[in-house]
GROMACS .gro file of C-alpha atoms in nm:
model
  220
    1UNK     CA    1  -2.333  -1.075   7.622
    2UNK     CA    2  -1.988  -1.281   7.585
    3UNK     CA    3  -1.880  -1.428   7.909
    4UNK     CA    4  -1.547  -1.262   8.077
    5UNK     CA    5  -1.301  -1.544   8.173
    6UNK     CA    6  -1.112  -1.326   8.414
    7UNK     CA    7  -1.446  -1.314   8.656
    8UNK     CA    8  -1.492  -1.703   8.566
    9UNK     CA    9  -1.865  -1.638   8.385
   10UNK     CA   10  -2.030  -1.921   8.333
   11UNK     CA   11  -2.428  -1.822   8.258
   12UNK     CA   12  -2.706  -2.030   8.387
   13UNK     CA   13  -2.986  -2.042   8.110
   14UNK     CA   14  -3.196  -2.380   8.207
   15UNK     CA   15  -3.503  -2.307   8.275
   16UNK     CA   16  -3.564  -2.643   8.490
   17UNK     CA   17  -3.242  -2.593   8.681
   18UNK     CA   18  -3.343  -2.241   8.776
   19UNK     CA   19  -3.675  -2.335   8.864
   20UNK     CA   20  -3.515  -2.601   9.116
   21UNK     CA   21  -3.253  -2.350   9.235
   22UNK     CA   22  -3.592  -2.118   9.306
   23UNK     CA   23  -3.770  -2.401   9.492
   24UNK     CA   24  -3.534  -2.539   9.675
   25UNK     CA   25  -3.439  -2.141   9.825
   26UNK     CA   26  -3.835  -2.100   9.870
   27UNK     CA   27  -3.851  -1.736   9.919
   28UNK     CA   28  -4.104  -1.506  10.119
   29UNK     CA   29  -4.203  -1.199  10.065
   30UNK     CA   30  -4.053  -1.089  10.381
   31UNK     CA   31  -3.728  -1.209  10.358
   32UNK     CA   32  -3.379  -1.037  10.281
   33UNK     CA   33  -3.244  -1.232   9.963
   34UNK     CA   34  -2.914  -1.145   9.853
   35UNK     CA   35  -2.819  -1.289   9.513
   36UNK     CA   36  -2.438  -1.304   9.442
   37UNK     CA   37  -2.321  -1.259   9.086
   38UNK     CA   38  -2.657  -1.234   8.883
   39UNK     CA   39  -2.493  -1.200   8.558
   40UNK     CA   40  -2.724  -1.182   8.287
   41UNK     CA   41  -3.035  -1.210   8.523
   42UNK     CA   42  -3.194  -1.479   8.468
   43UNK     CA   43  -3.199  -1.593   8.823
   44UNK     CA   44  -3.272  -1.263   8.944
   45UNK     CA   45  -3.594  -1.194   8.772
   46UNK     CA   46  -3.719  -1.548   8.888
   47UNK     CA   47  -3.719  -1.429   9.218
   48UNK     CA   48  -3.816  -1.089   9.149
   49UNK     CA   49  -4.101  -1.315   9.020
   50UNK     CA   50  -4.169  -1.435   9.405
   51UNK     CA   51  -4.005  -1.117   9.578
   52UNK     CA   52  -4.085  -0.769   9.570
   53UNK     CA   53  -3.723  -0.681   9.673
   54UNK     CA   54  -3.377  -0.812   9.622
   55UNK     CA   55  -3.054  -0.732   9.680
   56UNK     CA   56  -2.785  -0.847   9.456
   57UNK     CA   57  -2.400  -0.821   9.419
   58UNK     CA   58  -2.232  -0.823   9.092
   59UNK     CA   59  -1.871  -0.730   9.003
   60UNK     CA   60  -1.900  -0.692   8.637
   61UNK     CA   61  -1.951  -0.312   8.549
   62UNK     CA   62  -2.150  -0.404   8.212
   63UNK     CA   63  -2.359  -0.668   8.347
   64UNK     CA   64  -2.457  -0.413   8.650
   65UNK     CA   65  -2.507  -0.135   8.411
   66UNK     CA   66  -2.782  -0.362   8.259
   67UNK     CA   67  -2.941  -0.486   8.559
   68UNK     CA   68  -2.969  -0.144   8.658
   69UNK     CA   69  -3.166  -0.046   8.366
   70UNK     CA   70  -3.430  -0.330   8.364
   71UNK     CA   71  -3.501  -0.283   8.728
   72UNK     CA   72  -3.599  -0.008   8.937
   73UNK     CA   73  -3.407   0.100   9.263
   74UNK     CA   74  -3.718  -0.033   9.454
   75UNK     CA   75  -3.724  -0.380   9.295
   76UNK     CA   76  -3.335  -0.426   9.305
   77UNK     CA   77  -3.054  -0.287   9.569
   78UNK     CA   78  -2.755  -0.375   9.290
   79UNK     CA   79  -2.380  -0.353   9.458
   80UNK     CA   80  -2.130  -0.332   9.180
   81UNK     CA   81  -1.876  -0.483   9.374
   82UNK     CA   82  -1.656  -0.769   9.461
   83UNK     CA   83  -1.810  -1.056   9.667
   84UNK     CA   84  -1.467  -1.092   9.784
   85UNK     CA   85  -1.461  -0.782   9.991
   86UNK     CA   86  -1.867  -0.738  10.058
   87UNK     CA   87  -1.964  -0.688  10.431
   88UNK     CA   88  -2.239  -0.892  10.447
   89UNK     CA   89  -2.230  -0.806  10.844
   90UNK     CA   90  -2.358  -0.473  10.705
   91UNK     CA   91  -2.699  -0.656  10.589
   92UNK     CA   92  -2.850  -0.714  10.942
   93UNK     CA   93  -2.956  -1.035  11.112
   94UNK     CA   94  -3.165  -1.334  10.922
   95UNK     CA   95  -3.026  -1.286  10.519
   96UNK     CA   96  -3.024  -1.485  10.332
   97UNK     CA   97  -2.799  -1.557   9.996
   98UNK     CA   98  -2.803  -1.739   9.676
   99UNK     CA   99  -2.568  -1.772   9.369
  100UNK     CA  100  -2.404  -1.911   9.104
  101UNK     CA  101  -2.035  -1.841   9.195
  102UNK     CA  102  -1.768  -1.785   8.987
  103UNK     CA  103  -1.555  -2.111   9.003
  104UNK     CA  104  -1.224  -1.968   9.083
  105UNK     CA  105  -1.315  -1.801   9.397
  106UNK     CA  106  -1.533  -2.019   9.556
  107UNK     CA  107  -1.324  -2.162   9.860
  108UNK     CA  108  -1.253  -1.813   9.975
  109UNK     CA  109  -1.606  -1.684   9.940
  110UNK     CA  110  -1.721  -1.962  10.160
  111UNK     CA  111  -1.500  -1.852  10.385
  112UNK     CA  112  -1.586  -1.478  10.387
  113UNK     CA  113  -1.924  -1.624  10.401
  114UNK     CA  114  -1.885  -1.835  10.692
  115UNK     CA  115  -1.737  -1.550  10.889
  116UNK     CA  116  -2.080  -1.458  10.904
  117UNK     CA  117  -2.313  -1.761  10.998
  118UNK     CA  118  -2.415  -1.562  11.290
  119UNK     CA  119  -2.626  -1.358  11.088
  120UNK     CA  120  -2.742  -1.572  10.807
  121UNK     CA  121  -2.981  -1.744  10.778
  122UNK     CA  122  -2.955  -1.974  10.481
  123UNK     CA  123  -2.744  -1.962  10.189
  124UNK     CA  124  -2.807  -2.197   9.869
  125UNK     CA  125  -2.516  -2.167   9.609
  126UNK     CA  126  -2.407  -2.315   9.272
  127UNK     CA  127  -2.119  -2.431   9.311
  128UNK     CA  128  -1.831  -2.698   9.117
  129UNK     CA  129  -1.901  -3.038   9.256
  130UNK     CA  130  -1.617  -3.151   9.362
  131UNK     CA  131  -1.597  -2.855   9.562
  132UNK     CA  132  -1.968  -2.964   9.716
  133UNK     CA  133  -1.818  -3.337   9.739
  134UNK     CA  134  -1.559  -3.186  10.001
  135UNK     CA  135  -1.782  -2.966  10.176
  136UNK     CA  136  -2.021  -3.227  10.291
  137UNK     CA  137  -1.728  -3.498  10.283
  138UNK     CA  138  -1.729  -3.730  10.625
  139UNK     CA  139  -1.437  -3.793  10.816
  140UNK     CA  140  -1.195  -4.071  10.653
  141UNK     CA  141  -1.313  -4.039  10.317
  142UNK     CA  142  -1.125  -3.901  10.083
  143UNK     CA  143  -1.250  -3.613  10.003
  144UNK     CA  144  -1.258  -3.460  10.366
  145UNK     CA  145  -1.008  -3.173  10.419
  146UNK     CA  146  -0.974  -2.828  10.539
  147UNK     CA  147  -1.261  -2.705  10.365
  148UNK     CA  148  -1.491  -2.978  10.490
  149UNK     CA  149  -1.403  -2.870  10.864
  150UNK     CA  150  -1.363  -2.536  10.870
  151UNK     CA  151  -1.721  -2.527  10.707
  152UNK     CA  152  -1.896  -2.808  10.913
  153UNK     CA  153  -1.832  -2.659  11.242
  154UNK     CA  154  -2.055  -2.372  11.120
  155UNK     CA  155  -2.326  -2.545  10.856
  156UNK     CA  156  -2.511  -2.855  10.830
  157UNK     CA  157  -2.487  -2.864  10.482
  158UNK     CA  158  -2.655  -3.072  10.195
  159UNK     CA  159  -2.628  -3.150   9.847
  160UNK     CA  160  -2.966  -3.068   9.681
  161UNK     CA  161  -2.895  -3.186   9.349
  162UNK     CA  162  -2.595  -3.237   9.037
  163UNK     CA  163  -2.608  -2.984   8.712
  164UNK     CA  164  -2.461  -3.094   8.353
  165UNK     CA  165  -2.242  -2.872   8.185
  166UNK     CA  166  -2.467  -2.845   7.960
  167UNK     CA  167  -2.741  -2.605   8.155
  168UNK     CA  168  -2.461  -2.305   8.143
  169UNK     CA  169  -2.302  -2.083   7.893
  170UNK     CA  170  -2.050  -2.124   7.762
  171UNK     CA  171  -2.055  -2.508   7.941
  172UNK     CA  172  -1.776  -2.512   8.225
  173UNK     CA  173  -1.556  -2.851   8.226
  174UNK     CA  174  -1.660  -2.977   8.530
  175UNK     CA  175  -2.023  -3.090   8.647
  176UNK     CA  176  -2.177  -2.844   8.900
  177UNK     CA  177  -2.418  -2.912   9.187
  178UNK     CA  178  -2.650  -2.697   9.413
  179UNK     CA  179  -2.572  -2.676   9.807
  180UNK     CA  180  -2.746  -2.579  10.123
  181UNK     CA  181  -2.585  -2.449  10.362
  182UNK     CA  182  -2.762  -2.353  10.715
  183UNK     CA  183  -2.600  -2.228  11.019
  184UNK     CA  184  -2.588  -2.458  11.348
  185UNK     CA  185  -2.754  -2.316  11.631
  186UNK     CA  186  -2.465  -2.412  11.845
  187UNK     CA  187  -2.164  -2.316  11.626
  188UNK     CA  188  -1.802  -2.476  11.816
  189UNK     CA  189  -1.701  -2.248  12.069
  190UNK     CA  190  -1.336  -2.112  11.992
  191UNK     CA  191  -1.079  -1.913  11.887
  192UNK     CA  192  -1.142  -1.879  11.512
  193UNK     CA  193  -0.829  -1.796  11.450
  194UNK     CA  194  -0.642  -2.074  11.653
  195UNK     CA  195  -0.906  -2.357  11.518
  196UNK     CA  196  -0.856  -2.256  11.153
  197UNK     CA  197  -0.479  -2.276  11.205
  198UNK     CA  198  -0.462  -2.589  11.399
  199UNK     CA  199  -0.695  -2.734  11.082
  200UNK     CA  200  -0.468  -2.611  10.860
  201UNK     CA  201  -0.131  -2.773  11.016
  202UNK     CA  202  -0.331  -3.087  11.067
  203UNK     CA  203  -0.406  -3.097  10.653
  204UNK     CA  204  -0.078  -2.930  10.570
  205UNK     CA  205   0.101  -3.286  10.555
  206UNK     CA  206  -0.194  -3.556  10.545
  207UNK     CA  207   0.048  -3.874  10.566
  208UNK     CA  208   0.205  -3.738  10.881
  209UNK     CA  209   0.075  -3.788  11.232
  210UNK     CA  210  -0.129  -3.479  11.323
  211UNK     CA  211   0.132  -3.432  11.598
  212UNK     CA  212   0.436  -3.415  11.331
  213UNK     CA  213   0.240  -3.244  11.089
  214UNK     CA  214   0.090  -2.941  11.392
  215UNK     CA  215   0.509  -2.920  11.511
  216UNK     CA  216   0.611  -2.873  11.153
  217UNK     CA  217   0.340  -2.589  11.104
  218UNK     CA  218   0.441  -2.442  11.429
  219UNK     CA  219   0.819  -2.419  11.314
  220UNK     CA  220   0.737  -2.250  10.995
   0.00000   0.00000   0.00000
């Protein structure tokens, strides 16, 4: 099937990179997987391979519509649906998720996701890696931003390993890379809402002093 650039398909087709993806994620029988975007599959019946259920969110009517006819209702729970606006709240304590995601919406998943590390349990994504570069980016380098606090305060985070181009289709222009993410026991206690805007006024005007650049945000 011929990828859809408005959903930002790139398909996964190496056989050694989803073999790592499927190691590295290590799943039980007993445990509630959630694949996001499946796409043609080819993830999805690896860990049907290791699984005997799996739940799996994909926005793509056509690509659903598929899915739906290779697998059974008792194999695969298949939301046609947006990622976007899933309530992953709604899929009880200890999931965990795993995904190539679409390129162009992958800072506000991981949000949407991370309004959830409460419940999770684990989440291993594909992701562009210079998006992974800033999530597990240290302070004063130049890569760390927004992104890099908003999700360390919830995950310790690693970078498993890098991707070529080459392993999807059609290849994307960027390399990709493969990220753990795993809730902290003892997330920072505080007003979400305060703490993400006091992060964003701080990186709103990075060669200000925080104070200039939080009293600029504030008289917005």
């Amino acid at each position: 099937m011929r990828p859809r650039k408005r959903f930002g398909q790139h398909f996964l087709h190496d056989a050694g990179v989803l073999a790592r993806i499927v190691q590295a994620l290590a799943p039980a029988p007993g445990d509630t997987v959630v694949e996001i975007g499946p796409g043609e599959g080819v993830l999805t019946r690896a860990l049907l391979a290791r699984l005997p259920h799996l739940t799996a969110i994909e926005i793509d009517r056509d690509l659903a519509a598929r899915l739906a006819a290779e697998f059974p209702p008792e194999r695969l729970t298949l939301h046609c649906a947006d990622a976007l606006d899933f309530d992953f709240g709604a899929l009880g304590p200890g999931f965990r998720l795993v995904g190539n995601l679409p390129y162009n919406i992958s800072t506000p998943l991981l949000f949407q996701v991370a309004r959830h590390a409460d419940r999770l349990r684990d989440a291993h994504f594909m992701l562009q890696r210079e998006v992974v570069d800033r999530m597990v980016a240290q302070p004063s380098t130049p890569d760390y931003g927004r992104l890099s606090v908003m999700l360390q305060v919830r995950f310790r985070m690693q970078r498993l390993f890098k991707v070529a181009r080459g392993a999807f289709r059609p290849p994307p222009k960027v390399e990709s890379a493969l990220v753990r993410l795993v809730p902290l026991r003892e997330p920072l206690a505080c007003d979400e809402a305060i703490f993400a805007a006091v992060v964003r006024g701080a990186f709103s005007a990075r060669r200000k002093t925080l104070r200039n650049a939080l009293r600029i945000k504030a008289e917005d």
